[in-house]
Amino acid sequence: MEHLPRSWFERPASELAPALLNKLVVSRIDPAPVVGRIVEVEAYEEHDPASHTFGGPTARNRVMFGPAGHLYVYLSYGIHRCANVVAGSEGAGQAVLLRALEPVAGIETMRARRPGRRDRDLADGPGKLCQAMAIDLLHDGVDLTDPDAPLTIHDDGVAAPAAPLVGPRVGITKAVDVPWRFRLPPAS
DNA sequence: AAAGAGATGGTCT
DNA sequence: GACCATCTCTTTT
Protein backbone atom coordinates (compact mmCIF):
# COMPACT_ATOMS: atom_id res chain seq x y z
CA MET A 1 0.00 0.00 0.00
CA GLU A 2 1.96 2.93 -1.32
CA HIS A 3 1.48 6.52 -0.28
CA LEU A 4 1.07 9.03 -3.09
CA PRO A 5 3.28 12.17 -2.92
CA ARG A 6 1.94 15.65 -3.57
CA SER A 7 3.70 15.84 -6.93
CA TRP A 8 1.48 13.01 -8.15
CA PHE A 9 -1.58 15.24 -7.75
CA GLU A 10 -0.02 18.26 -9.48
CA ARG A 11 -1.58 17.94 -12.92
CA PRO A 12 -4.74 19.21 -14.55
CA ALA A 13 -7.95 17.86 -13.04
CA SER A 14 -8.97 16.35 -16.37
CA GLU A 15 -5.77 14.26 -16.28
CA LEU A 16 -5.77 13.53 -12.56
CA ALA A 17 -9.37 12.32 -12.62
CA PRO A 18 -8.86 9.12 -14.69
CA ALA A 19 -5.58 8.47 -12.82
CA LEU A 20 -7.49 8.39 -9.53
CA LEU A 21 -9.59 5.43 -10.69
CA ASN A 22 -8.73 2.31 -8.68
CA LYS A 23 -6.88 4.30 -6.02
CA LEU A 24 -7.92 3.77 -2.40
CA VAL A 25 -9.47 6.31 -0.06
CA VAL A 26 -8.64 5.48 3.55
CA SER A 27 -10.73 7.04 6.32
CA ARG A 28 -9.38 6.90 9.87
CA ILE A 29 -12.01 9.28 11.19
CA ASP A 30 -13.46 6.43 13.24
CA PRO A 31 -11.40 3.97 15.30
CA ALA A 32 -11.66 1.29 12.66
CA PRO A 33 -10.24 2.26 9.24
CA VAL A 34 -12.66 2.32 6.32
CA VAL A 35 -11.29 1.83 2.82
CA GLY A 36 -12.97 2.39 -0.53
CA ARG A 37 -11.77 2.02 -4.11
CA ILE A 38 -12.46 5.00 -6.38
CA VAL A 39 -14.68 3.90 -9.25
CA GLU A 40 -16.17 7.18 -10.52
CA VAL A 41 -14.89 10.77 -10.62
CA GLU A 42 -15.47 14.13 -12.31
CA ALA A 43 -12.99 16.91 -13.17
CA TYR A 44 -13.57 20.61 -12.50
CA GLU A 45 -11.22 23.33 -13.76
CA GLU A 46 -11.04 27.07 -13.24
CA HIS A 47 -12.38 28.32 -16.57
CA ASP A 48 -15.27 25.88 -16.33
CA PRO A 49 -18.65 27.55 -15.65
CA ALA A 50 -19.71 24.47 -13.65
CA SER A 51 -16.76 24.78 -11.26
CA HIS A 52 -17.02 26.44 -7.89
CA THR A 53 -13.83 28.35 -8.74
CA PHE A 54 -15.27 29.88 -11.93
CA GLY A 55 -15.94 33.24 -10.27
CA GLY A 56 -12.59 33.46 -8.51
CA PRO A 57 -11.61 32.82 -4.87
CA THR A 58 -14.26 32.96 -2.13
CA ALA A 59 -14.41 31.78 1.46
CA ARG A 60 -15.92 28.47 0.39
CA ASN A 61 -13.59 27.53 -2.45
CA ARG A 62 -10.27 28.69 -0.99
CA VAL A 63 -8.99 25.13 -0.56
CA MET A 64 -9.41 24.52 -4.30
CA PHE A 65 -6.97 27.38 -4.91
CA GLY A 66 -4.43 25.86 -2.53
CA PRO A 67 -1.88 23.09 -3.08
CA ALA A 68 -2.84 19.85 -4.81
CA GLY A 69 -3.53 16.72 -2.79
CA HIS A 70 -5.77 18.42 -0.26
CA LEU A 71 -9.44 17.61 0.31
CA TYR A 72 -12.14 20.11 -0.67
CA VAL A 73 -15.47 19.42 1.03
CA TYR A 74 -18.64 21.44 0.53
CA LEU A 75 -22.29 21.19 1.48
CA SER A 76 -24.54 20.17 -1.38
CA TYR A 77 -28.24 21.02 -1.47
CA GLY A 78 -28.07 21.89 2.21
CA ILE A 79 -28.00 18.21 3.09
CA HIS A 80 -25.13 16.27 1.62
CA ARG A 81 -21.39 16.65 1.63
CA CYS A 82 -19.28 16.25 -1.50
CA ALA A 83 -15.56 15.44 -1.42
CA ASN A 84 -12.98 16.56 -3.96
CA VAL A 85 -9.25 16.07 -4.46
CA VAL A 86 -7.49 19.34 -5.28
CA ALA A 87 -5.57 19.15 -8.58
CA GLY A 88 -3.24 21.35 -10.62
CA SER A 89 -0.63 23.79 -9.47
CA GLU A 90 -1.22 25.98 -6.44
CA GLY A 91 -3.54 28.86 -7.26
CA ALA A 92 -5.11 27.13 -10.27
CA GLY A 93 -8.49 26.31 -8.77
CA GLN A 94 -8.97 22.74 -9.93
CA ALA A 95 -10.32 19.61 -8.27
CA VAL A 96 -11.67 16.13 -8.90
CA LEU A 97 -15.05 15.21 -7.40
CA LEU A 98 -15.21 11.73 -5.89
CA ARG A 99 -18.48 10.32 -7.24
CA ALA A 100 -18.42 6.68 -6.20
CA LEU A 101 -16.42 4.20 -4.13
CA GLU A 102 -16.54 0.44 -3.88
CA PRO A 103 -16.14 -0.86 -0.30
CA VAL A 104 -12.79 -2.58 0.31
CA ALA A 105 -12.50 -2.71 4.10
CA GLY A 106 -14.49 -1.63 7.11
CA ILE A 107 -17.76 -2.50 5.44
CA GLU A 108 -19.38 -3.13 8.81
CA THR A 109 -18.70 0.48 9.75
CA MET A 110 -20.11 1.64 6.42
CA ARG A 111 -23.29 -0.37 7.00
CA ALA A 112 -23.63 1.13 10.47
CA ARG A 113 -23.29 4.63 9.00
CA ARG A 114 -25.87 3.91 6.28
CA PRO A 115 -28.36 1.57 7.90
CA GLY A 116 -30.91 -0.23 5.76
CA ARG A 117 -29.01 0.16 2.49
CA ARG A 118 -27.85 -2.66 0.27
CA ASP A 119 -24.08 -3.06 0.13
CA ARG A 120 -23.96 -1.81 -3.45
CA ASP A 121 -25.65 1.42 -2.32
CA LEU A 122 -23.22 2.18 0.51
CA ALA A 123 -20.97 4.57 -1.39
CA ASP A 124 -22.19 4.74 -5.00
CA GLY A 125 -22.81 8.48 -5.04
CA PRO A 126 -20.99 11.67 -4.00
CA GLY A 127 -23.16 12.26 -0.94
CA LYS A 128 -23.41 8.59 -0.06
CA LEU A 129 -19.66 8.06 -0.01
CA CYS A 130 -19.20 10.97 2.36
CA GLN A 131 -21.71 9.36 4.72
CA ALA A 132 -20.02 5.97 4.43
CA MET A 133 -16.56 7.46 5.05
CA ALA A 134 -17.81 9.98 7.66
CA ILE A 135 -16.41 12.89 5.66
CA ASP A 136 -17.79 16.20 6.93
CA LEU A 137 -17.16 19.92 6.47
CA LEU A 138 -14.61 19.67 9.27
CA HIS A 139 -12.38 17.83 6.81
CA ASP A 140 -12.30 20.65 4.27
CA GLY A 141 -8.60 21.31 3.71
CA VAL A 142 -7.23 18.02 5.04
CA ASP A 143 -3.87 17.14 3.45
CA LEU A 144 -4.42 13.75 1.85
CA THR A 145 -0.67 13.27 1.41
CA ASP A 146 0.01 13.50 5.15
CA PRO A 147 0.30 9.93 6.49
CA ASP A 148 -1.15 11.07 9.80
CA ALA A 149 -4.21 12.75 8.29
CA PRO A 150 -7.65 11.30 9.05
CA LEU A 151 -8.13 10.81 5.31
CA THR A 152 -5.47 9.60 2.89
CA ILE A 153 -5.17 8.20 -0.62
CA HIS A 154 -3.17 5.09 -1.40
CA ASP A 155 -2.07 3.00 -4.34
CA ASP A 156 -2.31 -0.75 -3.78
CA GLY A 157 -0.86 -1.60 -7.17
CA VAL A 158 -4.09 -1.91 -9.12
CA ALA A 159 -3.56 0.21 -12.22
CA ALA A 160 -6.05 2.76 -13.45
CA PRO A 161 -8.07 1.34 -16.35
CA ALA A 162 -6.48 1.77 -19.77
CA ALA A 163 -9.86 2.64 -21.25
CA PRO A 164 -12.17 4.16 -18.63
CA LEU A 165 -15.77 4.93 -19.47
CA VAL A 166 -15.94 8.63 -20.33
CA GLY A 167 -19.05 10.78 -20.43
CA PRO A 168 -20.66 14.09 -19.53
CA ARG A 169 -20.83 15.23 -15.93
CA VAL A 170 -24.12 14.95 -14.10
CA GLY A 171 -26.12 17.09 -11.70
CA ILE A 172 -24.94 20.38 -13.21
CA THR A 173 -26.61 22.89 -15.51
CA LYS A 174 -23.58 24.58 -17.10
CA ALA A 175 -20.95 23.07 -19.40
CA VAL A 176 -22.83 19.79 -19.41
CA ASP A 177 -21.24 18.84 -22.73
CA VAL A 178 -17.67 18.44 -21.45
CA PRO A 179 -16.74 14.73 -21.19
CA TRP A 180 -15.12 14.97 -17.78
CA ARG A 181 -16.79 12.10 -15.94
CA PHE A 182 -14.73 8.91 -15.69
CA ARG A 183 -15.74 5.45 -14.49
CA LEU A 184 -14.28 2.00 -14.22
CA PRO A 185 -15.42 -0.19 -17.09
CA PRO A 186 -17.79 -3.04 -16.17
CA ALA A 187 -16.19 -5.81 -14.10
CA SER A 188 -14.08 -8.15 -16.21
C1' DA B 1 -38.83 0.56 -14.09
C1' DA B 2 -39.27 5.24 -14.38
C1' DA B 3 -40.63 9.69 -12.97
C1' DG B 4 -41.61 13.36 -9.50
C1' DA B 5 -41.09 15.97 -5.48
C1' DG B 6 -39.50 17.39 -0.90
C1' DA B 7 -35.86 17.99 2.30
C1' DT B 8 -32.58 21.71 3.95
C1' DG B 9 -28.78 25.26 4.59
C1' DG B 10 -24.60 27.63 3.03
C1' DT B 11 -23.03 30.70 -0.46
C1' DC B 12 -23.22 34.39 -3.46
C1' DT B 13 -25.74 38.36 -5.99
C1' DG C 1 -33.77 35.70 -2.40
C1' DA C 2 -32.12 32.36 -5.86
C1' DC C 3 -29.37 28.71 -6.70
C1' DC C 4 -27.51 24.53 -6.18
C1' DA C 5 -21.39 19.10 -8.50
C1' DT C 6 -27.82 15.03 -4.21
C1' DC C 7 -30.60 11.42 -1.96
C1' DT C 8 -34.68 9.11 -0.69
C1' DC C 9 -39.25 8.11 -0.68
C1' DT C 10 -43.67 8.00 -3.05
C1' DT C 11 -46.48 7.54 -7.03
C1' DT C 12 -47.32 6.01 -11.56
C1' DT C 13 -46.63 2.94 -15.63
PDB file of C-alpha atoms (C1' of nucleotides) in Angstrom:
ATOM      1  CA  MET A   1       0.000   0.000   0.000  1.00  0.00           C
ATOM      2  CA  GLU A   2       1.960   2.929  -1.319  1.00  0.00           C
ATOM      3  CA  HIS A   3       1.484   6.520  -0.277  1.00  0.00           C
ATOM      4  CA  LEU A   4       1.068   9.031  -3.088  1.00  0.00           C
ATOM      5  CA  PRO A   5       3.278  12.166  -2.923  1.00  0.00           C
ATOM      6  CA  ARG A   6       1.939  15.645  -3.567  1.00  0.00           C
ATOM      7  CA  SER A   7       3.697  15.843  -6.932  1.00  0.00           C
ATOM      8  CA  TRP A   8       1.484  13.007  -8.148  1.00  0.00           C
ATOM      9  CA  PHE A   9      -1.577  15.242  -7.745  1.00  0.00           C
ATOM     10  CA  GLU A  10      -0.023  18.264  -9.478  1.00  0.00           C
ATOM     11  CA  ARG A  11      -1.579  17.937 -12.923  1.00  0.00           C
ATOM     12  CA  PRO A  12      -4.744  19.211 -14.552  1.00  0.00           C
ATOM     13  CA  ALA A  13      -7.953  17.857 -13.036  1.00  0.00           C
ATOM     14  CA  SER A  14      -8.973  16.345 -16.367  1.00  0.00           C
ATOM     15  CA  GLU A  15      -5.768  14.260 -16.277  1.00  0.00           C
ATOM     16  CA  LEU A  16      -5.770  13.534 -12.563  1.00  0.00           C
ATOM     17  CA  ALA A  17      -9.369  12.323 -12.619  1.00  0.00           C
ATOM     18  CA  PRO A  18      -8.862   9.124 -14.685  1.00  0.00           C
ATOM     19  CA  ALA A  19      -5.583   8.471 -12.821  1.00  0.00           C
ATOM     20  CA  LEU A  20      -7.491   8.386  -9.527  1.00  0.00           C
ATOM     21  CA  LEU A  21      -9.588   5.434 -10.695  1.00  0.00           C
ATOM     22  CA  ASN A  22      -8.734   2.310  -8.679  1.00  0.00           C
ATOM     23  CA  LYS A  23      -6.878   4.302  -6.019  1.00  0.00           C
ATOM     24  CA  LEU A  24      -7.919   3.766  -2.399  1.00  0.00           C
ATOM     25  CA  VAL A  25      -9.467   6.308  -0.062  1.00  0.00           C
ATOM     26  CA  VAL A  26      -8.641   5.480   3.553  1.00  0.00           C
ATOM     27  CA  SER A  27     -10.732   7.041   6.322  1.00  0.00           C
ATOM     28  CA  ARG A  28      -9.384   6.900   9.872  1.00  0.00           C
ATOM     29  CA  ILE A  29     -12.014   9.276  11.194  1.00  0.00           C
ATOM     30  CA  ASP A  30     -13.465   6.434  13.243  1.00  0.00           C
ATOM     31  CA  PRO A  31     -11.397   3.972  15.300  1.00  0.00           C
ATOM     32  CA  ALA A  32     -11.660   1.286  12.655  1.00  0.00           C
ATOM     33  CA  PRO A  33     -10.243   2.256   9.244  1.00  0.00           C
ATOM     34  CA  VAL A  34     -12.656   2.315   6.324  1.00  0.00           C
ATOM     35  CA  VAL A  35     -11.293   1.832   2.818  1.00  0.00           C
ATOM     36  CA  GLY A  36     -12.966   2.387  -0.528  1.00  0.00           C
ATOM     37  CA  ARG A  37     -11.772   2.016  -4.113  1.00  0.00           C
ATOM     38  CA  ILE A  38     -12.455   4.997  -6.379  1.00  0.00           C
ATOM     39  CA  VAL A  39     -14.680   3.901  -9.245  1.00  0.00           C
ATOM     40  CA  GLU A  40     -16.167   7.177 -10.518  1.00  0.00           C
ATOM     41  CA  VAL A  41     -14.891  10.772 -10.616  1.00  0.00           C
ATOM     42  CA  GLU A  42     -15.466  14.126 -12.306  1.00  0.00           C
ATOM     43  CA  ALA A  43     -12.995  16.907 -13.174  1.00  0.00           C
ATOM     44  CA  TYR A  44     -13.569  20.614 -12.499  1.00  0.00           C
ATOM     45  CA  GLU A  45     -11.221  23.330 -13.763  1.00  0.00           C
ATOM     46  CA  GLU A  46     -11.041  27.070 -13.235  1.00  0.00           C
ATOM     47  CA  HIS A  47     -12.383  28.315 -16.571  1.00  0.00           C
ATOM     48  CA  ASP A  48     -15.268  25.883 -16.328  1.00  0.00           C
ATOM     49  CA  PRO A  49     -18.649  27.546 -15.652  1.00  0.00           C
ATOM     50  CA  ALA A  50     -19.713  24.473 -13.654  1.00  0.00           C
ATOM     51  CA  SER A  51     -16.759  24.782 -11.259  1.00  0.00           C
ATOM     52  CA  HIS A  52     -17.019  26.439  -7.888  1.00  0.00           C
ATOM     53  CA  THR A  53     -13.833  28.350  -8.741  1.00  0.00           C
ATOM     54  CA  PHE A  54     -15.270  29.883 -11.926  1.00  0.00           C
ATOM     55  CA  GLY A  55     -15.942  33.241 -10.269  1.00  0.00           C
ATOM     56  CA  GLY A  56     -12.591  33.457  -8.508  1.00  0.00           C
ATOM     57  CA  PRO A  57     -11.605  32.822  -4.873  1.00  0.00           C
ATOM     58  CA  THR A  58     -14.259  32.961  -2.134  1.00  0.00           C
ATOM     59  CA  ALA A  59     -14.410  31.785   1.458  1.00  0.00           C
ATOM     60  CA  ARG A  60     -15.924  28.467   0.391  1.00  0.00           C
ATOM     61  CA  ASN A  61     -13.586  27.530  -2.449  1.00  0.00           C
ATOM     62  CA  ARG A  62     -10.269  28.688  -0.986  1.00  0.00           C
ATOM     63  CA  VAL A  63      -8.986  25.128  -0.558  1.00  0.00           C
ATOM     64  CA  MET A  64      -9.408  24.525  -4.296  1.00  0.00           C
ATOM     65  CA  PHE A  65      -6.971  27.379  -4.910  1.00  0.00           C
ATOM     66  CA  GLY A  66      -4.429  25.860  -2.528  1.00  0.00           C
ATOM     67  CA  PRO A  67      -1.883  23.089  -3.076  1.00  0.00           C
ATOM     68  CA  ALA A  68      -2.841  19.845  -4.812  1.00  0.00           C
ATOM     69  CA  GLY A  69      -3.528  16.723  -2.791  1.00  0.00           C
ATOM     70  CA  HIS A  70      -5.772  18.422  -0.261  1.00  0.00           C
ATOM     71  CA  LEU A  71      -9.437  17.614   0.306  1.00  0.00           C
ATOM     72  CA  TYR A  72     -12.135  20.108  -0.675  1.00  0.00           C
ATOM     73  CA  VAL A  73     -15.471  19.418   1.030  1.00  0.00           C
ATOM     74  CA  TYR A  74     -18.639  21.435   0.526  1.00  0.00           C
ATOM     75  CA  LEU A  75     -22.286  21.189   1.483  1.00  0.00           C
ATOM     76  CA  SER A  76     -24.538  20.165  -1.385  1.00  0.00           C
ATOM     77  CA  TYR A  77     -28.241  21.021  -1.467  1.00  0.00           C
ATOM     78  CA  GLY A  78     -28.066  21.887   2.206  1.00  0.00           C
ATOM     79  CA  ILE A  79     -27.999  18.209   3.087  1.00  0.00           C
ATOM     80  CA  HIS A  80     -25.127  16.271   1.616  1.00  0.00           C
ATOM     81  CA  ARG A  81     -21.388  16.653   1.626  1.00  0.00           C
ATOM     82  CA  CYS A  82     -19.285  16.251  -1.497  1.00  0.00           C
ATOM     83  CA  ALA A  83     -15.561  15.436  -1.415  1.00  0.00           C
ATOM     84  CA  ASN A  84     -12.980  16.560  -3.964  1.00  0.00           C
ATOM     85  CA  VAL A  85      -9.249  16.066  -4.456  1.00  0.00           C
ATOM     86  CA  VAL A  86      -7.486  19.338  -5.278  1.00  0.00           C
ATOM     87  CA  ALA A  87      -5.568  19.154  -8.581  1.00  0.00           C
ATOM     88  CA  GLY A  88      -3.238  21.346 -10.620  1.00  0.00           C
ATOM     89  CA  SER A  89      -0.632  23.789  -9.468  1.00  0.00           C
ATOM     90  CA  GLU A  90      -1.218  25.981  -6.440  1.00  0.00           C
ATOM     91  CA  GLY A  91      -3.537  28.856  -7.262  1.00  0.00           C
ATOM     92  CA  ALA A  92      -5.106  27.131 -10.275  1.00  0.00           C
ATOM     93  CA  GLY A  93      -8.489  26.306  -8.767  1.00  0.00           C
ATOM     94  CA  GLN A  94      -8.969  22.737  -9.930  1.00  0.00           C
ATOM     95  CA  ALA A  95     -10.324  19.606  -8.269  1.00  0.00           C
ATOM     96  CA  VAL A  96     -11.667  16.128  -8.901  1.00  0.00           C
ATOM     97  CA  LEU A  97     -15.050  15.213  -7.400  1.00  0.00           C
ATOM     98  CA  LEU A  98     -15.208  11.733  -5.892  1.00  0.00           C
ATOM     99  CA  ARG A  99     -18.478  10.321  -7.241  1.00  0.00           C
ATOM    100  CA  ALA A 100     -18.420   6.678  -6.200  1.00  0.00           C
ATOM    101  CA  LEU A 101     -16.416   4.204  -4.125  1.00  0.00           C
ATOM    102  CA  GLU A 102     -16.542   0.441  -3.881  1.00  0.00           C
ATOM    103  CA  PRO A 103     -16.140  -0.861  -0.303  1.00  0.00           C
ATOM    104  CA  VAL A 104     -12.789  -2.577   0.307  1.00  0.00           C
ATOM    105  CA  ALA A 105     -12.498  -2.714   4.105  1.00  0.00           C
ATOM    106  CA  GLY A 106     -14.487  -1.628   7.106  1.00  0.00           C
ATOM    107  CA  ILE A 107     -17.757  -2.501   5.440  1.00  0.00           C
ATOM    108  CA  GLU A 108     -19.383  -3.132   8.808  1.00  0.00           C
ATOM    109  CA  THR A 109     -18.702   0.477   9.746  1.00  0.00           C
ATOM    110  CA  MET A 110     -20.109   1.638   6.423  1.00  0.00           C
ATOM    111  CA  ARG A 111     -23.288  -0.366   6.997  1.00  0.00           C
ATOM    112  CA  ALA A 112     -23.627   1.131  10.467  1.00  0.00           C
ATOM    113  CA  ARG A 113     -23.295   4.634   9.004  1.00  0.00           C
ATOM    114  CA  ARG A 114     -25.868   3.914   6.277  1.00  0.00           C
ATOM    115  CA  PRO A 115     -28.364   1.568   7.904  1.00  0.00           C
ATOM    116  CA  GLY A 116     -30.910  -0.225   5.764  1.00  0.00           C
ATOM    117  CA  ARG A 117     -29.014   0.158   2.487  1.00  0.00           C
ATOM    118  CA  ARG A 118     -27.851  -2.657   0.269  1.00  0.00           C
ATOM    119  CA  ASP A 119     -24.084  -3.059   0.135  1.00  0.00           C
ATOM    120  CA  ARG A 120     -23.959  -1.810  -3.446  1.00  0.00           C
ATOM    121  CA  ASP A 121     -25.653   1.421  -2.322  1.00  0.00           C
ATOM    122  CA  LEU A 122     -23.217   2.175   0.505  1.00  0.00           C
ATOM    123  CA  ALA A 123     -20.968   4.567  -1.391  1.00  0.00           C
ATOM    124  CA  ASP A 124     -22.193   4.735  -4.999  1.00  0.00           C
ATOM    125  CA  GLY A 125     -22.807   8.479  -5.035  1.00  0.00           C
ATOM    126  CA  PRO A 126     -20.986  11.668  -3.996  1.00  0.00           C
ATOM    127  CA  GLY A 127     -23.161  12.258  -0.936  1.00  0.00           C
ATOM    128  CA  LYS A 128     -23.414   8.591  -0.059  1.00  0.00           C
ATOM    129  CA  LEU A 129     -19.660   8.055  -0.009  1.00  0.00           C
ATOM    130  CA  CYS A 130     -19.201  10.970   2.365  1.00  0.00           C
ATOM    131  CA  GLN A 131     -21.713   9.356   4.722  1.00  0.00           C
ATOM    132  CA  ALA A 132     -20.017   5.965   4.435  1.00  0.00           C
ATOM    133  CA  MET A 133     -16.558   7.460   5.048  1.00  0.00           C
ATOM    134  CA  ALA A 134     -17.813   9.981   7.658  1.00  0.00           C
ATOM    135  CA  ILE A 135     -16.413  12.891   5.655  1.00  0.00           C
ATOM    136  CA  ASP A 136     -17.785  16.201   6.933  1.00  0.00           C
ATOM    137  CA  LEU A 137     -17.165  19.917   6.472  1.00  0.00           C
ATOM    138  CA  LEU A 138     -14.606  19.674   9.269  1.00  0.00           C
ATOM    139  CA  HIS A 139     -12.377  17.832   6.812  1.00  0.00           C
ATOM    140  CA  ASP A 140     -12.302  20.648   4.274  1.00  0.00           C
ATOM    141  CA  GLY A 141      -8.596  21.313   3.708  1.00  0.00           C
ATOM    142  CA  VAL A 142      -7.231  18.018   5.036  1.00  0.00           C
ATOM    143  CA  ASP A 143      -3.872  17.136   3.451  1.00  0.00           C
ATOM    144  CA  LEU A 144      -4.419  13.745   1.850  1.00  0.00           C
ATOM    145  CA  THR A 145      -0.665  13.271   1.406  1.00  0.00           C
ATOM    146  CA  ASP A 146       0.010  13.503   5.149  1.00  0.00           C
ATOM    147  CA  PRO A 147       0.304   9.934   6.487  1.00  0.00           C
ATOM    148  CA  ASP A 148      -1.154  11.067   9.804  1.00  0.00           C
ATOM    149  CA  ALA A 149      -4.206  12.750   8.286  1.00  0.00           C
ATOM    150  CA  PRO A 150      -7.651  11.300   9.054  1.00  0.00           C
ATOM    151  CA  LEU A 151      -8.131  10.808   5.314  1.00  0.00           C
ATOM    152  CA  THR A 152      -5.470   9.603   2.894  1.00  0.00           C
ATOM    153  CA  ILE A 153      -5.172   8.204  -0.624  1.00  0.00           C
ATOM    154  CA  HIS A 154      -3.173   5.086  -1.396  1.00  0.00           C
ATOM    155  CA  ASP A 155      -2.065   3.002  -4.343  1.00  0.00           C
ATOM    156  CA  ASP A 156      -2.315  -0.747  -3.782  1.00  0.00           C
ATOM    157  CA  GLY A 157      -0.860  -1.599  -7.174  1.00  0.00           C
ATOM    158  CA  VAL A 158      -4.094  -1.914  -9.119  1.00  0.00           C
ATOM    159  CA  ALA A 159      -3.559   0.208 -12.216  1.00  0.00           C
ATOM    160  CA  ALA A 160      -6.050   2.758 -13.453  1.00  0.00           C
ATOM    161  CA  PRO A 161      -8.070   1.341 -16.346  1.00  0.00           C
ATOM    162  CA  ALA A 162      -6.476   1.765 -19.774  1.00  0.00           C
ATOM    163  CA  ALA A 163      -9.864   2.636 -21.254  1.00  0.00           C
ATOM    164  CA  PRO A 164     -12.174   4.157 -18.632  1.00  0.00           C
ATOM    165  CA  LEU A 165     -15.769   4.931 -19.471  1.00  0.00           C
ATOM    166  CA  VAL A 166     -15.937   8.631 -20.328  1.00  0.00           C
ATOM    167  CA  GLY A 167     -19.046  10.778 -20.426  1.00  0.00           C
ATOM    168  CA  PRO A 168     -20.655  14.087 -19.530  1.00  0.00           C
ATOM    169  CA  ARG A 169     -20.833  15.230 -15.933  1.00  0.00           C
ATOM    170  CA  VAL A 170     -24.123  14.952 -14.097  1.00  0.00           C
ATOM    171  CA  GLY A 171     -26.125  17.090 -11.703  1.00  0.00           C
ATOM    172  CA  ILE A 172     -24.938  20.380 -13.209  1.00  0.00           C
ATOM    173  CA  THR A 173     -26.614  22.893 -15.512  1.00  0.00           C
ATOM    174  CA  LYS A 174     -23.578  24.580 -17.097  1.00  0.00           C
ATOM    175  CA  ALA A 175     -20.952  23.068 -19.399  1.00  0.00           C
ATOM    176  CA  VAL A 176     -22.828  19.786 -19.407  1.00  0.00           C
ATOM    177  CA  ASP A 177     -21.236  18.837 -22.727  1.00  0.00           C
ATOM    178  CA  VAL A 178     -17.665  18.440 -21.450  1.00  0.00           C
ATOM    179  CA  PRO A 179     -16.743  14.732 -21.188  1.00  0.00           C
ATOM    180  CA  TRP A 180     -15.121  14.967 -17.781  1.00  0.00           C
ATOM    181  CA  ARG A 181     -16.786  12.100 -15.940  1.00  0.00           C
ATOM    182  CA  PHE A 182     -14.729   8.909 -15.688  1.00  0.00           C
ATOM    183  CA  ARG A 183     -15.743   5.454 -14.489  1.00  0.00           C
ATOM    184  CA  LEU A 184     -14.276   2.000 -14.217  1.00  0.00           C
ATOM    185  CA  PRO A 185     -15.417  -0.193 -17.086  1.00  0.00           C
ATOM    186  CA  PRO A 186     -17.790  -3.042 -16.175  1.00  0.00           C
ATOM    187  CA  ALA A 187     -16.185  -5.805 -14.104  1.00  0.00           C
ATOM    188  CA  SER A 188     -14.084  -8.150 -16.208  1.00  0.00           C
TER     189      SER A 188
ATOM    190  C1'  DA B   1     -38.833   0.557 -14.092  1.00  0.00           C
ATOM    191  C1'  DA B   2     -39.273   5.235 -14.379  1.00  0.00           C
ATOM    192  C1'  DA B   3     -40.628   9.688 -12.967  1.00  0.00           C
ATOM    193  C1'  DG B   4     -41.606  13.361  -9.504  1.00  0.00           C
ATOM    194  C1'  DA B   5     -41.095  15.972  -5.477  1.00  0.00           C
ATOM    195  C1'  DG B   6     -39.496  17.390  -0.903  1.00  0.00           C
ATOM    196  C1'  DA B   7     -35.855  17.992   2.300  1.00  0.00           C
ATOM    197  C1'  DT B   8     -32.579  21.710   3.948  1.00  0.00           C
ATOM    198  C1'  DG B   9     -28.779  25.263   4.594  1.00  0.00           C
ATOM    199  C1'  DG B  10     -24.605  27.630   3.025  1.00  0.00           C
ATOM    200  C1'  DT B  11     -23.033  30.705  -0.455  1.00  0.00           C
ATOM    201  C1'  DC B  12     -23.222  34.394  -3.456  1.00  0.00           C
ATOM    202  C1'  DT B  13     -25.736  38.361  -5.988  1.00  0.00           C
TER     203       DT B  13
ATOM    204  C1'  DG C   1     -33.771  35.704  -2.399  1.00  0.00           C
ATOM    205  C1'  DA C   2     -32.115  32.363  -5.862  1.00  0.00           C
ATOM    206  C1'  DC C   3     -29.366  28.706  -6.703  1.00  0.00           C
ATOM    207  C1'  DC C   4     -27.513  24.534  -6.180  1.00  0.00           C
ATOM    208  C1'  DA C   5     -21.388  19.096  -8.496  1.00  0.00           C
ATOM    209  C1'  DT C   6     -27.821  15.028  -4.213  1.00  0.00           C
ATOM    210  C1'  DC C   7     -30.601  11.422  -1.965  1.00  0.00           C
ATOM    211  C1'  DT C   8     -34.678   9.110  -0.689  1.00  0.00           C
ATOM    212  C1'  DC C   9     -39.249   8.115  -0.680  1.00  0.00           C
ATOM    213  C1'  DT C  10     -43.669   8.001  -3.050  1.00  0.00           C
ATOM    214  C1'  DT C  11     -46.481   7.539  -7.035  1.00  0.00           C
ATOM    215  C1'  DT C  12     -47.321   6.014 -11.561  1.00  0.00           C
ATOM    216  C1'  DT C  13     -46.628   2.940 -15.625  1.00  0.00           C
TER     217       DT C  13
END
